Amino acid sequence: MNQDSKASCAHDECVFVPWFKRKVGTEFSTAFSIGMSSYGRALYTCKDVKRGDCLLEVPFNMQLSPENLPSAFCELISDNVDSIARVALVILHQKNKGHNSEWEPYISRLPRRQDMHTSIFWSDEELEMIRPSCAYRQTLSQKKLLERNFLGVKLVFDKFPDQFEDPTLEGFTYAYQLVLSRVWERPEGFFLVPFADFMNHTNTSGAHLSSSDEQRTVVRADRDYAKGDEVRTRYGRFSNASLLLSFGFTLADNPWDYFQIDLDIPKHDQLYSQKFHMLHDPHNPSMKDVNEFTPSFKIQQGNEIPLPLLAFARILVCNSQQELDVFREEAAQRDGSLALYPFMDKGMEMAAHHLLYSKIFQLINQHNEHLEKLEPTTPDLSGKCVVRRRLAKDLLQGELRVMESFRERLEITAGQLQFYYR
C-alpha cells in the first residue's frame, strides 16, 4: 500500500467512520474496517465472521435517494427523468455545499472523474478500440439517455445555478455515472448506501444486501471469513460490456460475457417488403418463432443457436416469392415453427447456416483486427491510456471467446445436417 492509500485509510478511520457512527446512533456496530485494494476502497473484516452473520446495518435515513432533493427542485424536474438522474442531482447539490454539507464525509470519498473509466468518459479515439463490441453501441445509447435526462433537469440548473457543482452536461454526466456505478435498488427505487457501497464486485456469490422491517439495509456474510479478509458482493451477473459501461472495470475471464449478432433485410432485396411483412406480422401462424422481431441477437457462452436467429436466417436466404411461399407452407405443416425443423430442401438449409457462419467469421475477424491494434502497449502511454487499453482487451477477448465457441457450435450443427439429409 502506497503512502496516499495509507493516508486515505487513516482519514477514513478518523473522519468517515466517526461521522457514520454519529449519524446512525450509539447502537451502531460493524464487522467491517475500510482499507484499500487494487480497485480502490474496500471493506475488510475486523474479526472472524460466520456465514449469515450481520456485517453492517445502514438505516434508510442514512441512504441518499430522490427524497433528499428539495421540493423546489422536484417541481421543475420533468416526469421522464429517471431515478438515477434524480440521485445525481442530490450529489451535485451536496457537493456544492462543500464542508457545509451533512454528507461531506461520504461525498468526499466518492471517486473523482479522472479516476473513473466507464466508457462514457472515453474519447472518440478510445472508443474506436471497442468499435466491434456491443459495448460501443451501448455507450452511444447511454450518451443519448444522459442527454435526455439532462434536458429534463435543465430547468432546475437554470433557475438554481448556484446550488449545484458544475451544472453542465459534463458535470451531470459525471454525477449520473457516479450514482450508476454504486447505486442499490429497493422496491421503492434507487438509493446510495454509504459504507456498504465500498464493497467491490465478485463474480461468485458475495455478501448479501437486503432490506429489513426495521427500515434498514442489512449486509450479511455469504460464508465464513477470517479477520482481515476482503468482503465483496456480486453487483449482478454482468458481462464485461455491462461492467465497463456501468462500473468502469472488466474481468479477464468473465463467464457472463456475450456477443451480439445483427441481421437485417438488405434494402436492395427485391423481396424486402415480403420478408419484412413475414417478420412483423404477429397474426401469421407460421411466425411464432419470431413474433417479437429484433435484428439483434444475444449469444452467451454455451448457447445453442437461438431459434429466432435461425428462423430469421432462413427467411433471409429465400431468393424468390416461391421459396418464401414454400417455406411458409412447410412451417404451417409443422406446428407453425420456422426454426424447430430444417428446410426440406438441403441447399436452402445449408445456405441459412452458411449465412450465420459468414456473419460470425466476419465478427471474429473484426475483433482480431482490433486486438492486434492494442498490442504492443507503447511505453510512452499515460496510466489512463494503459488502463483503458487493458479494459478494451478484456472486453474484446471475452466476446471473441464466446464467438469461437458459437462458431464451433455452427460447425457441429452443419455436420449433423449432412447426416440428416442422407
Coordinates of C-alpha atoms in Angstrom, one line a residue:
M1 CA 0.0 0.0 0.0
N2 CA 1.5 3.4 -1.0
Q3 CA 1.6 6.5 1.2
D4 CA -1.5 8.0 -0.5
S5 CA -3.5 4.9 0.2
K6 CA -2.4 4.7 3.8
A7 CA -3.4 8.3 4.3
S8 CA -6.8 7.7 2.8
C9 CA -7.4 4.7 5.1
A10 CA -6.3 6.7 8.1
H11 CA -8.6 9.6 7.1
D12 CA -11.5 7.1 6.7
E13 CA -11.0 5.8 10.2
C14 CA -10.6 9.3 11.7
V15 CA -13.3 11.1 9.8
F16 CA -15.7 8.9 7.9
V17 CA -16.3 6.1 10.5
P18 CA -16.9 8.5 13.4
W19 CA -19.3 10.6 11.2
F20 CA -21.2 7.4 10.2
K21 CA -21.5 6.3 13.9
R22 CA -22.8 9.7 14.9
K23 CA -25.4 9.7 12.1
V24 CA -26.6 6.2 12.8
G25 CA -26.6 6.4 16.6
T26 CA -25.0 4.8 19.6
E27 CA -26.3 1.3 18.7
F28 CA -24.1 1.2 15.6
S29 CA -21.6 -1.6 15.2
T30 CA -19.9 -3.2 12.2
A31 CA -17.6 -6.1 11.4
F32 CA -16.0 -4.0 8.7
S33 CA -12.9 -1.9 8.5
I34 CA -12.1 0.2 5.5
G35 CA -8.9 -0.5 3.5
M36 CA -7.5 -0.1 0.0
S37 CA -7.3 -2.7 -2.8
S38 CA -6.3 -2.6 -6.4
Y39 CA -9.8 -1.4 -7.2
G40 CA -9.8 1.5 -4.6
R41 CA -11.6 1.5 -1.3
A42 CA -12.6 -1.9 0.0
L43 CA -14.2 -3.5 3.1
Y44 CA -12.3 -6.0 5.3
T45 CA -13.4 -8.0 8.3
C46 CA -12.1 -6.7 11.6
K47 CA -12.9 -10.0 13.3
D48 CA -13.7 -13.6 12.4
V49 CA -17.2 -13.9 10.9
K50 CA -19.5 -16.8 10.4
R51 CA -21.8 -17.3 7.4
G52 CA -25.1 -15.5 8.0
D53 CA -23.6 -13.0 10.5
C54 CA -24.7 -9.4 10.2
L55 CA -21.7 -7.4 8.9
L56 CA -23.3 -3.9 8.7
E57 CA -26.7 -2.2 9.1
V58 CA -27.4 1.0 7.3
P59 CA -30.7 2.8 8.3
F60 CA -32.8 4.1 5.4
N61 CA -32.3 7.7 6.7
M62 CA -28.6 7.2 6.1
Q63 CA -29.2 6.5 2.4
L64 CA -29.3 9.1 -0.4
S65 CA -32.3 9.0 -2.6
P66 CA -34.5 11.3 -4.7
E67 CA -36.3 12.1 -1.4
N68 CA -33.2 14.1 -0.4
L69 CA -34.0 16.7 -3.1
P70 CA -35.6 20.0 -2.0
S71 CA -39.2 20.3 -3.2
A72 CA -38.4 23.4 -5.1
F73 CA -36.1 21.3 -7.3
C74 CA -38.6 18.5 -7.7
E75 CA -41.3 20.8 -9.1
L76 CA -39.1 21.6 -12.1
I77 CA -38.0 18.1 -13.0
S78 CA -39.7 16.5 -16.0
D79 CA -41.6 13.3 -15.4
N80 CA -39.4 11.3 -17.8
V81 CA -36.3 11.9 -15.7
D82 CA -35.2 8.6 -14.2
S83 CA -34.4 7.9 -10.5
I84 CA -30.6 7.7 -11.1
A85 CA -30.6 11.2 -12.6
R86 CA -32.5 12.5 -9.5
V87 CA -30.0 11.0 -7.2
A88 CA -27.3 12.6 -9.4
L89 CA -28.9 15.9 -8.7
V90 CA -28.6 15.2 -4.9
I91 CA -24.9 14.5 -5.4
L92 CA -24.3 17.8 -7.3
H93 CA -26.3 19.7 -4.8
Q94 CA -24.4 18.3 -1.8
K95 CA -21.0 18.6 -3.4
N96 CA -21.8 22.3 -4.0
K97 CA -22.2 22.8 -0.2
G98 CA -18.7 21.5 0.4
H99 CA -17.9 21.2 4.1
N100 CA -21.3 22.7 5.0
S101 CA -23.0 19.5 3.7
E102 CA -24.0 17.0 6.3
W103 CA -23.0 14.3 3.8
E104 CA -19.5 15.7 3.1
P105 CA -17.5 12.9 4.8
Y106 CA -19.2 10.5 2.4
I107 CA -19.4 12.6 -0.7
S108 CA -15.7 13.5 -0.5
R109 CA -14.8 9.8 -0.6
L110 CA -16.6 9.1 -3.9
P111 CA -14.4 8.6 -6.9
R112 CA -13.2 11.6 -8.9
R113 CA -14.0 11.8 -12.6
Q114 CA -10.3 11.3 -13.5
D115 CA -10.4 8.1 -11.6
M116 CA -13.4 6.7 -13.4
H117 CA -13.0 4.5 -16.5
T118 CA -16.6 3.9 -17.6
S119 CA -16.7 4.0 -21.4
I120 CA -19.0 7.1 -21.2
F121 CA -15.8 9.1 -20.4
W122 CA -13.7 7.6 -23.2
S123 CA -12.6 9.9 -26.1
D124 CA -13.7 9.1 -29.6
E125 CA -10.3 7.7 -30.3
E126 CA -10.5 5.4 -27.2
L127 CA -14.0 4.2 -28.2
E128 CA -12.6 3.2 -31.6
M129 CA -10.7 0.5 -29.7
I130 CA -14.0 -1.3 -28.9
R131 CA -16.0 -0.4 -32.1
P132 CA -16.7 -4.1 -32.9
S133 CA -18.2 -4.7 -29.5
C134 CA -21.8 -4.3 -28.4
A135 CA -20.3 -2.0 -25.7
Y136 CA -19.6 0.6 -28.4
R137 CA -23.3 0.8 -29.4
Q138 CA -24.4 0.7 -25.8
T139 CA -22.1 3.6 -24.9
L140 CA -23.6 5.7 -27.7
S141 CA -27.1 4.8 -26.4
Q142 CA -26.2 5.7 -22.9
K143 CA -24.9 9.1 -24.0
K144 CA -28.3 9.8 -25.6
L145 CA -30.0 8.7 -22.4
L146 CA -27.8 11.1 -20.5
E147 CA -28.7 14.0 -22.8
R148 CA -32.4 13.3 -22.4
N149 CA -32.1 13.2 -18.7
F150 CA -30.0 16.4 -18.7
L151 CA -32.7 18.2 -20.7
G152 CA -35.3 17.0 -18.1
V153 CA -33.4 18.6 -15.3
K154 CA -32.1 21.7 -17.1
L155 CA -34.8 23.9 -15.7
V156 CA -33.5 23.2 -12.2
F157 CA -30.0 24.1 -13.2
D158 CA -31.2 27.3 -15.0
K159 CA -33.2 28.5 -12.0
F160 CA -30.8 27.5 -9.3
P161 CA -27.3 27.6 -11.0
D162 CA -25.6 28.5 -7.7
Q163 CA -27.0 25.4 -5.9
F164 CA -25.1 22.8 -7.9
E165 CA -21.5 22.0 -8.6
D166 CA -20.9 22.1 -12.3
P167 CA -24.5 22.3 -13.6
T168 CA -23.4 21.4 -17.2
L169 CA -23.9 18.3 -19.2
E170 CA -20.3 17.3 -18.4
G171 CA -20.9 17.7 -14.7
F172 CA -24.3 16.0 -14.8
T173 CA -22.7 13.0 -16.7
Y174 CA -20.1 12.6 -14.0
A175 CA -22.7 12.6 -11.3
Y176 CA -25.0 10.2 -13.2
Q177 CA -22.2 7.7 -13.9
L178 CA -21.0 8.0 -10.3
V179 CA -24.5 7.1 -9.0
L180 CA -25.0 4.3 -11.6
S181 CA -21.7 2.7 -10.5
R182 CA -22.7 2.3 -6.9
V183 CA -26.5 2.5 -6.6
W184 CA -28.6 -0.1 -4.9
E185 CA -32.2 -0.9 -5.8
R186 CA -35.1 -1.4 -3.4
P187 CA -38.8 -1.7 -4.4
E188 CA -39.2 2.0 -3.7
G189 CA -36.4 3.0 -6.1
F190 CA -32.7 3.6 -6.2
F191 CA -30.5 4.5 -3.3
L192 CA -26.9 5.2 -2.4
V193 CA -25.9 3.2 0.7
P194 CA -22.9 4.8 2.4
F195 CA -20.3 2.4 3.8
A196 CA -21.9 -0.7 2.1
D197 CA -21.1 0.8 -1.3
F198 CA -17.4 0.5 -0.6
M199 CA -17.7 -3.3 -1.3
N200 CA -16.1 -4.4 -4.5
H201 CA -17.5 -6.8 -7.1
T202 CA -17.1 -10.6 -7.3
N203 CA -18.5 -12.9 -9.9
T204 CA -19.1 -15.6 -7.3
S205 CA -21.7 -15.3 -4.6
G206 CA -20.8 -12.4 -2.3
A207 CA -22.1 -10.7 0.8
H208 CA -25.9 -10.3 0.7
L209 CA -27.7 -6.9 1.0
S210 CA -31.4 -7.0 2.0
S211 CA -34.0 -4.6 3.4
S212 CA -35.3 -5.4 6.9
D213 CA -38.6 -4.5 8.5
E214 CA -36.7 -2.1 10.8
Q215 CA -36.1 0.3 7.8
R216 CA -32.5 -0.8 7.4
T217 CA -30.3 -2.3 4.7
V218 CA -28.6 -5.3 6.2
V219 CA -25.3 -6.8 4.9
R220 CA -24.8 -10.5 5.8
A221 CA -21.9 -12.8 5.3
D222 CA -22.3 -15.3 2.5
R223 CA -19.6 -17.6 4.0
D224 CA -17.1 -17.7 6.9
Y225 CA -14.5 -15.0 6.9
A226 CA -11.2 -14.8 8.8
K227 CA -10.1 -11.5 10.3
G228 CA -8.6 -9.3 7.6
D229 CA -10.4 -10.9 4.6
E230 CA -11.9 -8.6 2.0
V231 CA -15.7 -8.9 1.7
R232 CA -17.2 -8.4 -1.7
T233 CA -20.6 -8.6 -3.2
R234 CA -21.9 -9.5 -6.6
Y235 CA -23.2 -6.5 -8.4
G236 CA -25.0 -8.8 -10.8
R237 CA -24.4 -11.4 -13.5
F238 CA -22.8 -8.8 -15.8
S239 CA -20.8 -9.2 -19.0
N240 CA -17.7 -7.1 -19.5
A241 CA -19.7 -4.8 -21.7
S242 CA -22.1 -4.0 -18.8
L243 CA -19.2 -3.8 -16.3
L244 CA -17.3 -1.4 -18.5
L245 CA -20.3 0.8 -19.2
S246 CA -21.7 1.0 -15.6
F247 CA -18.7 0.5 -13.4
G248 CA -15.5 1.1 -15.4
F249 CA -13.8 -2.3 -15.0
T250 CA -13.7 -5.7 -16.7
L251 CA -12.8 -9.2 -15.7
A252 CA -10.2 -11.3 -17.6
D253 CA -12.4 -14.5 -17.7
N254 CA -15.9 -13.3 -17.3
P255 CA -18.4 -16.3 -17.6
W256 CA -21.2 -13.8 -18.3
D257 CA -19.7 -12.4 -21.5
Y258 CA -21.7 -12.4 -24.6
F259 CA -21.7 -11.0 -28.1
Q260 CA -24.5 -9.7 -30.4
I261 CA -25.1 -10.8 -33.9
D262 CA -27.1 -8.3 -36.0
L263 CA -29.1 -9.4 -39.0
D264 CA -31.3 -7.3 -41.2
I265 CA -33.0 -7.4 -44.6
P266 CA -30.8 -5.7 -47.2
K267 CA -32.6 -2.6 -48.6
H268 CA -31.8 -3.7 -52.1
D269 CA -33.5 -7.1 -51.6
Q270 CA -36.3 -7.4 -54.2
L271 CA -38.3 -9.3 -51.6
Y272 CA -37.7 -6.7 -48.9
S273 CA -41.4 -5.9 -48.3
Q274 CA -42.5 -9.6 -48.3
K275 CA -39.8 -10.6 -45.8
F276 CA -40.4 -7.6 -43.7
H277 CA -44.1 -8.5 -43.6
M278 CA -43.3 -12.1 -42.6
L279 CA -41.1 -10.9 -39.7
H280 CA -43.5 -8.3 -38.4
D281 CA -46.9 -10.0 -38.9
P282 CA -48.0 -11.2 -35.4
H283 CA -51.1 -12.8 -36.9
N284 CA -49.1 -15.1 -39.2
P285 CA -49.5 -18.5 -37.6
S286 CA -46.2 -19.6 -39.2
M287 CA -44.2 -16.9 -37.4
K288 CA -44.5 -17.9 -33.8
D289 CA -40.6 -18.2 -33.5
V290 CA -40.1 -14.5 -34.5
N291 CA -43.2 -12.7 -33.5
E292 CA -41.1 -10.5 -31.2
F293 CA -38.9 -9.3 -34.1
T294 CA -35.4 -8.0 -33.3
P295 CA -32.5 -7.5 -35.7
S296 CA -30.0 -8.1 -32.8
F297 CA -29.5 -11.5 -31.1
K298 CA -27.6 -12.0 -27.8
I299 CA -25.3 -15.1 -27.7
Q300 CA -23.8 -16.3 -24.4
Q301 CA -21.2 -19.0 -23.7
G302 CA -22.7 -22.5 -24.3
N303 CA -25.8 -21.2 -26.1
E304 CA -27.5 -23.3 -28.7
I305 CA -28.4 -21.5 -31.9
P306 CA -31.3 -19.2 -30.9
L307 CA -34.5 -20.3 -32.7
P308 CA -35.5 -16.7 -33.7
L309 CA -32.0 -16.2 -35.2
L310 CA -32.3 -19.4 -37.2
A311 CA -35.8 -18.5 -38.4
F312 CA -34.6 -15.1 -39.4
A313 CA -31.6 -16.6 -41.4
R314 CA -34.0 -18.9 -43.2
I315 CA -36.1 -16.0 -44.3
L316 CA -33.1 -14.0 -45.5
V317 CA -31.8 -16.8 -47.8
C318 CA -35.1 -17.1 -49.7
N319 CA -34.5 -15.6 -53.2
S320 CA -37.9 -15.8 -54.7
Q321 CA -41.5 -15.5 -53.8
Q322 CA -41.9 -19.2 -54.5
E323 CA -39.2 -20.0 -51.9
L324 CA -40.9 -17.8 -49.3
D325 CA -44.3 -19.5 -50.0
V326 CA -42.8 -23.0 -49.8
F327 CA -41.1 -22.0 -46.5
R328 CA -44.3 -20.6 -45.1
E329 CA -46.2 -23.8 -46.2
E330 CA -43.6 -26.1 -44.6
A331 CA -43.8 -24.1 -41.4
A332 CA -47.6 -24.3 -41.3
Q333 CA -47.4 -28.1 -41.7
R334 CA -45.0 -28.3 -38.7
D335 CA -46.9 -26.6 -36.0
G336 CA -46.1 -23.1 -37.4
S337 CA -42.4 -23.3 -36.4
L338 CA -39.8 -21.7 -38.7
A339 CA -36.8 -22.9 -36.6
L340 CA -37.5 -26.2 -35.0
Y341 CA -37.3 -28.1 -38.3
P342 CA -34.8 -27.6 -41.1
F343 CA -35.8 -26.8 -44.7
M344 CA -36.9 -29.8 -46.7
D345 CA -34.5 -28.5 -49.3
K346 CA -30.9 -29.2 -48.2
G347 CA -29.5 -26.4 -50.3
M348 CA -31.7 -23.8 -48.6
E349 CA -30.9 -25.1 -45.1
M350 CA -27.2 -25.1 -45.7
A351 CA -27.5 -21.6 -47.2
A352 CA -29.1 -20.4 -43.9
H353 CA -26.3 -21.9 -41.8
H354 CA -23.6 -20.5 -44.2
L355 CA -25.1 -17.1 -43.7
L356 CA -24.7 -17.3 -39.9
Y357 CA -21.3 -18.8 -40.3
S358 CA -20.2 -16.0 -42.5
K359 CA -21.5 -13.4 -40.1
I360 CA -19.7 -15.0 -37.2
F361 CA -16.5 -15.2 -39.3
Q362 CA -16.8 -11.5 -40.0
L363 CA -17.2 -10.6 -36.4
I364 CA -14.3 -12.8 -35.3
N365 CA -12.0 -11.1 -37.9
Q366 CA -13.1 -7.6 -36.7
H367 CA -12.3 -8.5 -33.1
N368 CA -9.0 -9.9 -34.0
E369 CA -8.0 -6.9 -36.1
H370 CA -8.8 -4.5 -33.2
L371 CA -7.0 -6.7 -30.7
E372 CA -3.9 -6.6 -32.9
K373 CA -4.0 -2.8 -32.7
L374 CA -3.9 -3.0 -28.9
E375 CA -0.6 -4.8 -29.0
P376 CA 2.0 -3.9 -28.0
T377 CA 1.4 -1.2 -25.5
T378 CA 3.9 1.6 -26.2
P379 CA 5.9 2.8 -23.2
D380 CA 5.0 6.5 -23.7
L381 CA 1.3 5.9 -22.9
S382 CA -0.1 7.5 -19.7
G383 CA -1.5 5.5 -16.9
K384 CA -5.1 6.2 -18.0
C385 CA -4.4 5.0 -21.6
V386 CA -2.8 1.8 -20.3
V387 CA -5.8 1.0 -18.1
R388 CA -8.3 1.7 -20.9
R389 CA -6.4 -0.4 -23.4
R390 CA -6.4 -3.3 -20.9
L391 CA -10.1 -2.8 -20.4
A392 CA -10.7 -2.9 -24.2
K393 CA -8.5 -6.0 -24.5
D394 CA -10.5 -7.8 -21.8
L395 CA -13.8 -6.8 -23.5
L396 CA -12.8 -7.9 -27.0
Q397 CA -11.1 -11.2 -25.8
G398 CA -14.2 -12.1 -23.8
E399 CA -16.5 -11.6 -26.7
L400 CA -14.1 -13.4 -29.0
R401 CA -14.0 -16.4 -26.8
V402 CA -17.8 -16.7 -27.0
M403 CA -17.8 -16.2 -30.7
E404 CA -15.3 -19.0 -31.2
S405 CA -17.4 -21.3 -29.1
F406 CA -20.5 -20.4 -31.1
R407 CA -18.6 -21.0 -34.4
E408 CA -17.8 -24.5 -33.2
R409 CA -21.5 -25.0 -32.5
L410 CA -22.4 -24.0 -36.0
E411 CA -19.8 -26.4 -37.4
I412 CA -21.2 -29.2 -35.4
T413 CA -24.7 -28.4 -36.5
A414 CA -23.6 -28.3 -40.1
G415 CA -22.1 -31.8 -39.7
Q416 CA -25.4 -33.1 -38.2
L417 CA -27.3 -31.6 -41.2
Q418 CA -25.2 -33.6 -43.6
F419 CA -26.3 -36.8 -41.7
Y420 CA -29.9 -35.6 -41.6
Y421 CA -30.2 -35.2 -45.4
R422 CA -28.7 -38.6 -46.3

